[in-house]
Amino acid sequence: MIAFLTRNVGAGLSARLKTLTLIGLLPLAGCSMEPIYKTTGVVMSGYSWTEATPYVMQMSDPTMACALGEGVDPLLYSFSEVVDAPDDSGSLLMALAANCVEYRAWEAELDYLRADYAGDVVAAKNAREMAKRLNAESAVRRHRSFERAMAAYDFDPAAEPLVCPDFDDEQDELTFLLGLLNGMQAIVNDSNSGARAGIPRNIAPQAERAATCVNNDKWAGLPSAVRALVWLLLPDTQPDSATDPWKVLDKSSDMSIRAGMRASMAIEVVAAETFGRPDILEQTIAEFASADGRMKVWEDYRLVDVVAGTIVQFASDKHWAANYGHRTPQGAFGKLSPENPMSDMETMDLDGLL
């Protein structure tokens, strides 16, 4: 009996002692883990900026890159709880994540155009609503990318007088510049959503001023293209001495081909669509397509050129879907109408299905 009591009482005391020990150690474990988290956060932030970012910038797969943005951003940014927020790489990751949503919005927009062409009102209405929702989501992410880029370089876009940031290297300059571009894209996405995201429009003139902080020649005319887009959106922001915005966009597009990074051409295409210039739209798409075989891509920033290509391809697909009920046919990129409609018709081999 005594042995039985000793065994059971001993076991009970042992269990309670273990529980008390665990309760007592948990706060200590939390304290001891914090330095590890901080160290991990510093390592993660440093690696993402110095190693992962240059690697991703050289990628040629925009879908994989956008998936990286959606998957890695929450993990990397969670370390902002214990270390300084990684706003530089965080801005780029959020821009990639915004691309993912925008690609889905594009598919919904093409669904809408094809349904509208076919006269299917219900399907067209459903697709249109989906496109608006996704555009609102993309606008939010792009605005966040803009805000992170401004925070990364302690830049106040509304400051008077303008104080440009000090950049350490090329990667800093491009991150800042792409942040401005995402701010402008956020406004366009929000407009396409029916203003559901509530993106403040005053970031447009802020982006216009900030673009003067980056060398236009070095960055293939992209800063001037951003400024010209703002001048079209808000004519009051255009200086009296400035050249006509369409001429600025055209010149920036030429510079972008020579540099091998055609982001400016994507801006010109978006401007032509937004402000109803089918002549410029057709010419720019044709120039983009013809440059594919003769242009040397800027290898360090290949992804920027590839993403610009997806924007121009989508503009072409929209035109074809609205006017012919399908995407741009194979071999027709660069043209907005078939030379011989019947020759472009793809026929299905029914014998192979039977």
PDB file of N, CA, C and O in Angstrom, residues 87-141:
ATOM      1  N   ASP A  87      11.929  47.759 -46.156  1.00  0.00           N
ATOM      2  CA  ASP A  87      11.086  48.474 -47.117  1.00  0.00           C
ATOM      3  C   ASP A  87      11.618  48.426 -48.541  1.00  0.00           C
ATOM      4  O   ASP A  87      10.834  48.506 -49.496  1.00  0.00           O
ATOM      5  N   ASP A  88      12.949  48.315 -48.711  1.00  0.00           N
ATOM      6  CA  ASP A  88      13.480  48.313 -50.079  1.00  0.00           C
ATOM      7  C   ASP A  88      13.053  47.056 -50.836  1.00  0.00           C
ATOM      8  O   ASP A  88      12.347  47.133 -51.846  1.00  0.00           O
ATOM      9  N   SER A  89      13.443  45.897 -50.319  1.00  0.00           N
ATOM     10  CA  SER A  89      13.023  44.662 -50.991  1.00  0.00           C
ATOM     11  C   SER A  89      11.522  44.439 -50.828  1.00  0.00           C
ATOM     12  O   SER A  89      10.878  43.840 -51.700  1.00  0.00           O
ATOM     13  N   GLY A  90      10.947  44.951 -49.731  1.00  0.00           N
ATOM     14  CA  GLY A  90       9.505  44.826 -49.526  1.00  0.00           C
ATOM     15  C   GLY A  90       8.707  45.562 -50.588  1.00  0.00           C
ATOM     16  O   GLY A  90       7.631  45.114 -51.000  1.00  0.00           O
ATOM     17  N   SER A  91       9.226  46.693 -51.067  1.00  0.00           N
ATOM     18  CA  SER A  91       8.543  47.424 -52.131  1.00  0.00           C
ATOM     19  C   SER A  91       8.510  46.608 -53.410  1.00  0.00           C
ATOM     20  O   SER A  91       7.479  46.525 -54.091  1.00  0.00           O
ATOM     21  N   LEU A  92       9.629  45.968 -53.733  1.00  0.00           N
ATOM     22  CA  LEU A  92       9.683  45.164 -54.958  1.00  0.00           C
ATOM     23  C   LEU A  92       8.804  43.922 -54.835  1.00  0.00           C
ATOM     24  O   LEU A  92       8.119  43.533 -55.782  1.00  0.00           O
ATOM     25  N   LEU A  93       8.834  43.275 -53.652  1.00  0.00           N
ATOM     26  CA  LEU A  93       8.004  42.082 -53.466  1.00  0.00           C
ATOM     27  C   LEU A  93       6.520  42.419 -53.597  1.00  0.00           C
ATOM     28  O   LEU A  93       5.745  41.663 -54.191  1.00  0.00           O
ATOM     29  N   MET A  94       6.115  43.558 -53.033  1.00  0.00           N
ATOM     30  CA  MET A  94       4.709  43.930 -53.123  1.00  0.00           C
ATOM     31  C   MET A  94       4.325  44.286 -54.563  1.00  0.00           C
ATOM     32  O   MET A  94       3.198  44.028 -55.002  1.00  0.00           O
ATOM     33  N   ALA A  95       5.273  44.861 -55.310  1.00  0.00           N
ATOM     34  CA  ALA A  95       5.003  45.138 -56.726  1.00  0.00           C
ATOM     35  C   ALA A  95       4.798  43.836 -57.499  1.00  0.00           C
ATOM     36  O   ALA A  95       3.905  43.730 -58.353  1.00  0.00           O
ATOM     37  N   LEU A  96       5.622  42.821 -57.182  1.00  0.00           N
ATOM     38  CA  LEU A  96       5.452  41.527 -57.842  1.00  0.00           C
ATOM     39  C   LEU A  96       4.106  40.908 -57.460  1.00  0.00           C
ATOM     40  O   LEU A  96       3.417  40.316 -58.294  1.00  0.00           O
ATOM     41  N   ALA A  97       3.742  41.031 -56.175  1.00  0.00           N
ATOM     42  CA  ALA A  97       2.454  40.494 -55.726  1.00  0.00           C
ATOM     43  C   ALA A  97       1.297  41.202 -56.417  1.00  0.00           C
ATOM     44  O   ALA A  97       0.277  40.589 -56.754  1.00  0.00           O
ATOM     45  N   ALA A  98       1.451  42.492 -56.661  1.00  0.00           N
ATOM     46  CA  ALA A  98       0.412  43.244 -57.380  1.00  0.00           C
ATOM     47  C   ALA A  98       0.294  42.757 -58.821  1.00  0.00           C
ATOM     48  O   ALA A  98      -0.817  42.716 -59.383  1.00  0.00           O
ATOM     49  N   ASN A  99       1.429  42.372 -59.411  1.00  0.00           N
ATOM     50  CA  ASN A  99       1.376  41.840 -60.778  1.00  0.00           C
ATOM     51  C   ASN A  99       0.488  40.600 -60.850  1.00  0.00           C
ATOM     52  O   ASN A  99      -0.264  40.411 -61.807  1.00  0.00           O
ATOM     53  N   CYS A 100       0.570  39.744 -59.818  1.00  0.00           N
ATOM     54  CA  CYS A 100      -0.248  38.519 -59.796  1.00  0.00           C
ATOM     55  C   CYS A 100      -1.736  38.863 -59.890  1.00  0.00           C
ATOM     56  O   CYS A 100      -2.479  38.278 -60.685  1.00  0.00           O
ATOM     57  N   VAL A 101      -2.160  39.796 -59.062  1.00  0.00           N
ATOM     58  CA  VAL A 101      -3.582  40.163 -59.065  1.00  0.00           C
ATOM     59  C   VAL A 101      -3.953  40.812 -60.390  1.00  0.00           C
ATOM     60  O   VAL A 101      -5.045  40.594 -60.935  1.00  0.00           O
ATOM     61  N   GLU A 102      -3.029  41.619 -60.903  1.00  0.00           N
ATOM     62  CA  GLU A 102      -3.343  42.300 -62.163  1.00  0.00           C
ATOM     63  C   GLU A 102      -3.486  41.286 -63.311  1.00  0.00           C
ATOM     64  O   GLU A 102      -4.333  41.458 -64.191  1.00  0.00           O
ATOM     65  N   TYR A 103      -2.670  40.232 -63.306  1.00  0.00           N
ATOM     66  CA  TYR A 103      -2.804  39.216 -64.354  1.00  0.00           C
ATOM     67  C   TYR A 103      -4.196  38.575 -64.295  1.00  0.00           C
ATOM     68  O   TYR A 103      -4.800  38.281 -65.318  1.00  0.00           O
ATOM     69  N   ARG A 104      -4.690  38.347 -63.066  1.00  0.00           N
ATOM     70  CA  ARG A 104      -6.040  37.774 -62.923  1.00  0.00           C
ATOM     71  C   ARG A 104      -7.091  38.777 -63.423  1.00  0.00           C
ATOM     72  O   ARG A 104      -8.083  38.403 -64.050  1.00  0.00           O
ATOM     73  N   ALA A 105      -6.861  40.051 -63.136  1.00  0.00           N
ATOM     74  CA  ALA A 105      -7.788  41.088 -63.606  1.00  0.00           C
ATOM     75  C   ALA A 105      -7.802  41.130 -65.135  1.00  0.00           C
ATOM     76  O   ALA A 105      -8.854  41.330 -65.753  1.00  0.00           O
ATOM     77  N   TRP A 106      -6.620  40.935 -65.739  1.00  0.00           N
ATOM     78  CA  TRP A 106      -6.548  40.939 -67.207  1.00  0.00           C
ATOM     79  C   TRP A 106      -7.378  39.797 -67.798  1.00  0.00           C
ATOM     80  O   TRP A 106      -8.087  39.984 -68.787  1.00  0.00           O
ATOM     81  N   GLU A 107      -7.267  38.616 -67.172  1.00  0.00           N
ATOM     82  CA  GLU A 107      -8.038  37.477 -67.675  1.00  0.00           C
ATOM     83  C   GLU A 107      -9.535  37.766 -67.581  1.00  0.00           C
ATOM     84  O   GLU A 107     -10.308  37.427 -68.491  1.00  0.00           O
ATOM     85  N   ALA A 108      -9.951  38.373 -66.470  1.00  0.00           N
ATOM     86  CA  ALA A 108     -11.367  38.720 -66.310  1.00  0.00           C
ATOM     87  C   ALA A 108     -11.781  39.762 -67.355  1.00  0.00           C
ATOM     88  O   ALA A 108     -12.886  39.701 -67.912  1.00  0.00           O
ATOM     89  N   GLU A 109     -10.902  40.719 -67.642  1.00  0.00           N
ATOM     90  CA  GLU A 109     -11.201  41.740 -68.648  1.00  0.00           C
ATOM     91  C   GLU A 109     -11.346  41.112 -70.032  1.00  0.00           C
ATOM     92  O   GLU A 109     -12.247  41.472 -70.808  1.00  0.00           O
ATOM     93  N   LEU A 110     -10.467  40.155 -70.345  1.00  0.00           N
ATOM     94  CA  LEU A 110     -10.567  39.480 -71.648  1.00  0.00           C
ATOM     95  C   LEU A 110     -11.841  38.633 -71.712  1.00  0.00           C
ATOM     96  O   LEU A 110     -12.490  38.553 -72.768  1.00  0.00           O
ATOM     97  N   ASP A 111     -12.204  37.993 -70.577  1.00  0.00           N
ATOM     98  CA  ASP A 111     -13.472  37.251 -70.534  1.00  0.00           C
ATOM     99  C   ASP A 111     -14.638  38.175 -70.843  1.00  0.00           C
ATOM    100  O   ASP A 111     -15.571  37.823 -71.577  1.00  0.00           O
ATOM    101  N   TYR A 112     -14.584  39.370 -70.260  1.00  0.00           N
ATOM    102  CA  TYR A 112     -15.650  40.343 -70.485  1.00  0.00           C
ATOM    103  C   TYR A 112     -15.745  40.736 -71.966  1.00  0.00           C
ATOM    104  O   TYR A 112     -16.827  40.752 -72.554  1.00  0.00           O
ATOM    105  N   LEU A 113     -14.589  41.021 -72.566  1.00  0.00           N
ATOM    106  CA  LEU A 113     -14.583  41.468 -73.964  1.00  0.00           C
ATOM    107  C   LEU A 113     -15.070  40.360 -74.903  1.00  0.00           C
ATOM    108  O   LEU A 113     -15.815  40.624 -75.851  1.00  0.00           O
ATOM    109  N   ARG A 114     -14.654  39.117 -74.614  1.00  0.00           N
ATOM    110  CA  ARG A 114     -15.098  38.011 -75.472  1.00  0.00           C
ATOM    111  C   ARG A 114     -16.596  37.766 -75.315  1.00  0.00           C
ATOM    112  O   ARG A 114     -17.299  37.515 -76.287  1.00  0.00           O
ATOM    113  N   ALA A 115     -17.096  37.849 -74.070  1.00  0.00           N
ATOM    114  CA  ALA A 115     -18.530  37.657 -73.844  1.00  0.00           C
ATOM    115  C   ALA A 115     -19.330  38.782 -74.481  1.00  0.00           C
ATOM    116  O   ALA A 115     -20.393  38.552 -75.069  1.00  0.00           O
ATOM    117  N   ASP A 116     -18.799  39.994 -74.384  1.00  0.00           N
ATOM    118  CA  ASP A 116     -19.476  41.141 -75.003  1.00  0.00           C
ATOM    119  C   ASP A 116     -19.517  40.971 -76.519  1.00  0.00           C
ATOM    120  O   ASP A 116     -20.535  41.263 -77.160  1.00  0.00           O
ATOM    121  N   TYR A 117     -18.428  40.501 -77.088  1.00  0.00           N
ATOM    122  CA  TYR A 117     -18.369  40.280 -78.547  1.00  0.00           C
ATOM    123  C   TYR A 117     -19.398  39.231 -78.965  1.00  0.00           C
ATOM    124  O   TYR A 117     -20.039  39.343 -80.011  1.00  0.00           O
ATOM    125  N   ALA A 118     -19.559  38.207 -78.107  1.00  0.00           N
ATOM    126  CA  ALA A 118     -20.492  37.117 -78.427  1.00  0.00           C
ATOM    127  C   ALA A 118     -21.932  37.470 -78.063  1.00  0.00           C
ATOM    128  O   ALA A 118     -22.840  36.678 -78.340  1.00  0.00           O
ATOM    129  N   GLY A 119     -22.143  38.597 -77.415  1.00  0.00           N
ATOM    130  CA  GLY A 119     -23.497  39.010 -77.050  1.00  0.00           C
ATOM    131  C   GLY A 119     -24.035  38.316 -75.814  1.00  0.00           C
ATOM    132  O   GLY A 119     -25.250  38.302 -75.587  1.00  0.00           O
ATOM    133  N   ASP A 120     -23.152  37.732 -75.002  1.00  0.00           N
ATOM    134  CA  ASP A 120     -23.575  37.057 -73.771  1.00  0.00           C
ATOM    135  C   ASP A 120     -23.544  38.082 -72.633  1.00  0.00           C
ATOM    136  O   ASP A 120     -22.518  38.284 -71.981  1.00  0.00           O
ATOM    137  N   VAL A 121     -24.689  38.701 -72.388  1.00  0.00           N
ATOM    138  CA  VAL A 121     -24.753  39.811 -71.445  1.00  0.00           C
ATOM    139  C   VAL A 121     -24.443  39.379 -70.016  1.00  0.00           C
ATOM    140  O   VAL A 121     -23.696  40.052 -69.294  1.00  0.00           O
ATOM    141  N   VAL A 122     -24.996  38.244 -69.592  1.00  0.00           N
ATOM    142  CA  VAL A 122     -24.792  37.797 -68.205  1.00  0.00           C
ATOM    143  C   VAL A 122     -23.318  37.495 -67.940  1.00  0.00           C
ATOM    144  O   VAL A 122     -22.742  37.924 -66.934  1.00  0.00           O
ATOM    145  N   ALA A 123     -22.691  36.760 -68.867  1.00  0.00           N
ATOM    146  CA  ALA A 123     -21.274  36.429 -68.696  1.00  0.00           C
ATOM    147  C   ALA A 123     -20.413  37.690 -68.727  1.00  0.00           C
ATOM    148  O   ALA A 123     -19.446  37.821 -67.967  1.00  0.00           O
ATOM    149  N   ALA A 124     -20.777  38.621 -69.599  1.00  0.00           N
ATOM    150  CA  ALA A 124     -20.014  39.873 -69.697  1.00  0.00           C
ATOM    151  C   ALA A 124     -20.115  40.669 -68.398  1.00  0.00           C
ATOM    152  O   ALA A 124     -19.124  41.203 -67.889  1.00  0.00           O
ATOM    153  N   LYS A 125     -21.314  40.726 -67.841  1.00  0.00           N
ATOM    154  CA  LYS A 125     -21.525  41.476 -66.606  1.00  0.00           C
ATOM    155  C   LYS A 125     -20.745  40.853 -65.452  1.00  0.00           C
ATOM    156  O   LYS A 125     -20.121  41.557 -64.649  1.00  0.00           O
ATOM    157  N   ASN A 126     -20.757  39.530 -65.370  1.00  0.00           N
ATOM    158  CA  ASN A 126     -20.038  38.839 -64.296  1.00  0.00           C
ATOM    159  C   ASN A 126     -18.533  39.062 -64.409  1.00  0.00           C
ATOM    160  O   ASN A 126     -17.851  39.352 -63.419  1.00  0.00           O
ATOM    161  N   ALA A 127     -18.016  38.950 -65.630  1.00  0.00           N
ATOM    162  CA  ALA A 127     -16.576  39.132 -65.833  1.00  0.00           C
ATOM    163  C   ALA A 127     -16.152  40.572 -65.549  1.00  0.00           C
ATOM    164  O   ALA A 127     -15.083  40.821 -64.994  1.00  0.00           O
ATOM    165  N   ARG A 128     -17.000  41.499 -65.918  1.00  0.00           N
ATOM    166  CA  ARG A 128     -16.687  42.914 -65.688  1.00  0.00           C
ATOM    167  C   ARG A 128     -16.578  43.208 -64.197  1.00  0.00           C
ATOM    168  O   ARG A 128     -15.694  43.924 -63.741  1.00  0.00           O
ATOM    169  N   GLU A 129     -17.498  42.629 -63.427  1.00  0.00           N
ATOM    170  CA  GLU A 129     -17.481  42.840 -61.982  1.00  0.00           C
ATOM    171  C   GLU A 129     -16.222  42.221 -61.374  1.00  0.00           C
ATOM    172  O   GLU A 129     -15.581  42.821 -60.496  1.00  0.00           O
ATOM    173  N   MET A 130     -15.860  41.041 -61.835  1.00  0.00           N
ATOM    174  CA  MET A 130     -14.645  40.389 -61.321  1.00  0.00           C
ATOM    175  C   MET A 130     -13.416  41.231 -61.636  1.00  0.00           C
ATOM    176  O   MET A 130     -12.520  41.400 -60.793  1.00  0.00           O
ATOM    177  N   ALA A 131     -13.348  41.776 -62.832  1.00  0.00           N
ATOM    178  CA  ALA A 131     -12.202  42.610 -63.218  1.00  0.00           C
ATOM    179  C   ALA A 131     -12.088  43.830 -62.311  1.00  0.00           C
ATOM    180  O   ALA A 131     -10.984  44.216 -61.898  1.00  0.00           O
ATOM    181  N   LYS A 132     -13.219  44.427 -61.968  1.00  0.00           N
ATOM    182  CA  LYS A 132     -13.193  45.609 -61.094  1.00  0.00           C
ATOM    183  C   LYS A 132     -12.687  45.249 -59.695  1.00  0.00           C
ATOM    184  O   LYS A 132     -11.897  45.986 -59.096  1.00  0.00           O
ATOM    185  N   ARG A 133     -13.148  44.128 -59.167  1.00  0.00           N
ATOM    186  CA  ARG A 133     -12.704  43.714 -57.828  1.00  0.00           C
ATOM    187  C   ARG A 133     -11.200  43.473 -57.802  1.00  0.00           C
ATOM    188  O   ARG A 133     -10.495  43.877 -56.874  1.00  0.00           O
ATOM    189  N   LEU A 134     -10.712  42.791 -58.834  1.00  0.00           N
ATOM    190  CA  LEU A 134      -9.281  42.478 -58.876  1.00  0.00           C
ATOM    191  C   LEU A 134      -8.443  43.736 -59.107  1.00  0.00           C
ATOM    192  O   LEU A 134      -7.337  43.862 -58.584  1.00  0.00           O
ATOM    193  N   ASN A 135      -8.958  44.665 -59.883  1.00  0.00           N
ATOM    194  CA  ASN A 135      -8.235  45.927 -60.071  1.00  0.00           C
ATOM    195  C   ASN A 135      -8.118  46.698 -58.756  1.00  0.00           C
ATOM    196  O   ASN A 135      -7.093  47.330 -58.486  1.00  0.00           O
ATOM    197  N   ALA A 136      -9.160  46.629 -57.944  1.00  0.00           N
ATOM    198  CA  ALA A 136      -9.113  47.301 -56.640  1.00  0.00           C
ATOM    199  C   ALA A 136      -8.044  46.664 -55.755  1.00  0.00           C
ATOM    200  O   ALA A 136      -7.274  47.362 -55.071  1.00  0.00           O
ATOM    201  N   GLU A 137      -7.961  45.338 -55.792  1.00  0.00           N
ATOM    202  CA  GLU A 137      -6.958  44.629 -54.989  1.00  0.00           C
ATOM    203  C   GLU A 137      -5.551  44.961 -55.459  1.00  0.00           C
ATOM    204  O   GLU A 137      -4.638  45.191 -54.663  1.00  0.00           O
ATOM    205  N   SER A 138      -5.377  45.015 -56.761  1.00  0.00           N
ATOM    206  CA  SER A 138      -4.065  45.362 -57.311  1.00  0.00           C
ATOM    207  C   SER A 138      -3.686  46.791 -56.943  1.00  0.00           C
ATOM    208  O   SER A 138      -2.526  47.078 -56.628  1.00  0.00           O
ATOM    209  N   ALA A 139      -4.670  47.695 -56.974  1.00  0.00           N
ATOM    210  CA  ALA A 139      -4.401  49.100 -56.628  1.00  0.00           C
ATOM    211  C   ALA A 139      -3.882  49.222 -55.197  1.00  0.00           C
ATOM    212  O   ALA A 139      -2.941  49.984 -54.925  1.00  0.00           O
ATOM    213  N   VAL A 140      -4.467  48.462 -54.289  1.00  0.00           N
ATOM    214  CA  VAL A 140      -4.036  48.514 -52.879  1.00  0.00           C
ATOM    215  C   VAL A 140      -2.587  48.047 -52.754  1.00  0.00           C
ATOM    216  O   VAL A 140      -1.768  48.664 -52.053  1.00  0.00           O
ATOM    217  N   ARG A 141      -2.272  46.952 -53.434  1.00  0.00           N
ATOM    218  CA  ARG A 141      -0.899  46.428 -53.339  1.00  0.00           C
ATOM    219  C   ARG A 141       0.102  47.401 -53.967  1.00  0.00           C
ATOM    220  O   ARG A 141       1.206  47.597 -53.440  1.00  0.00           O
TER     221      ARG A 141
END
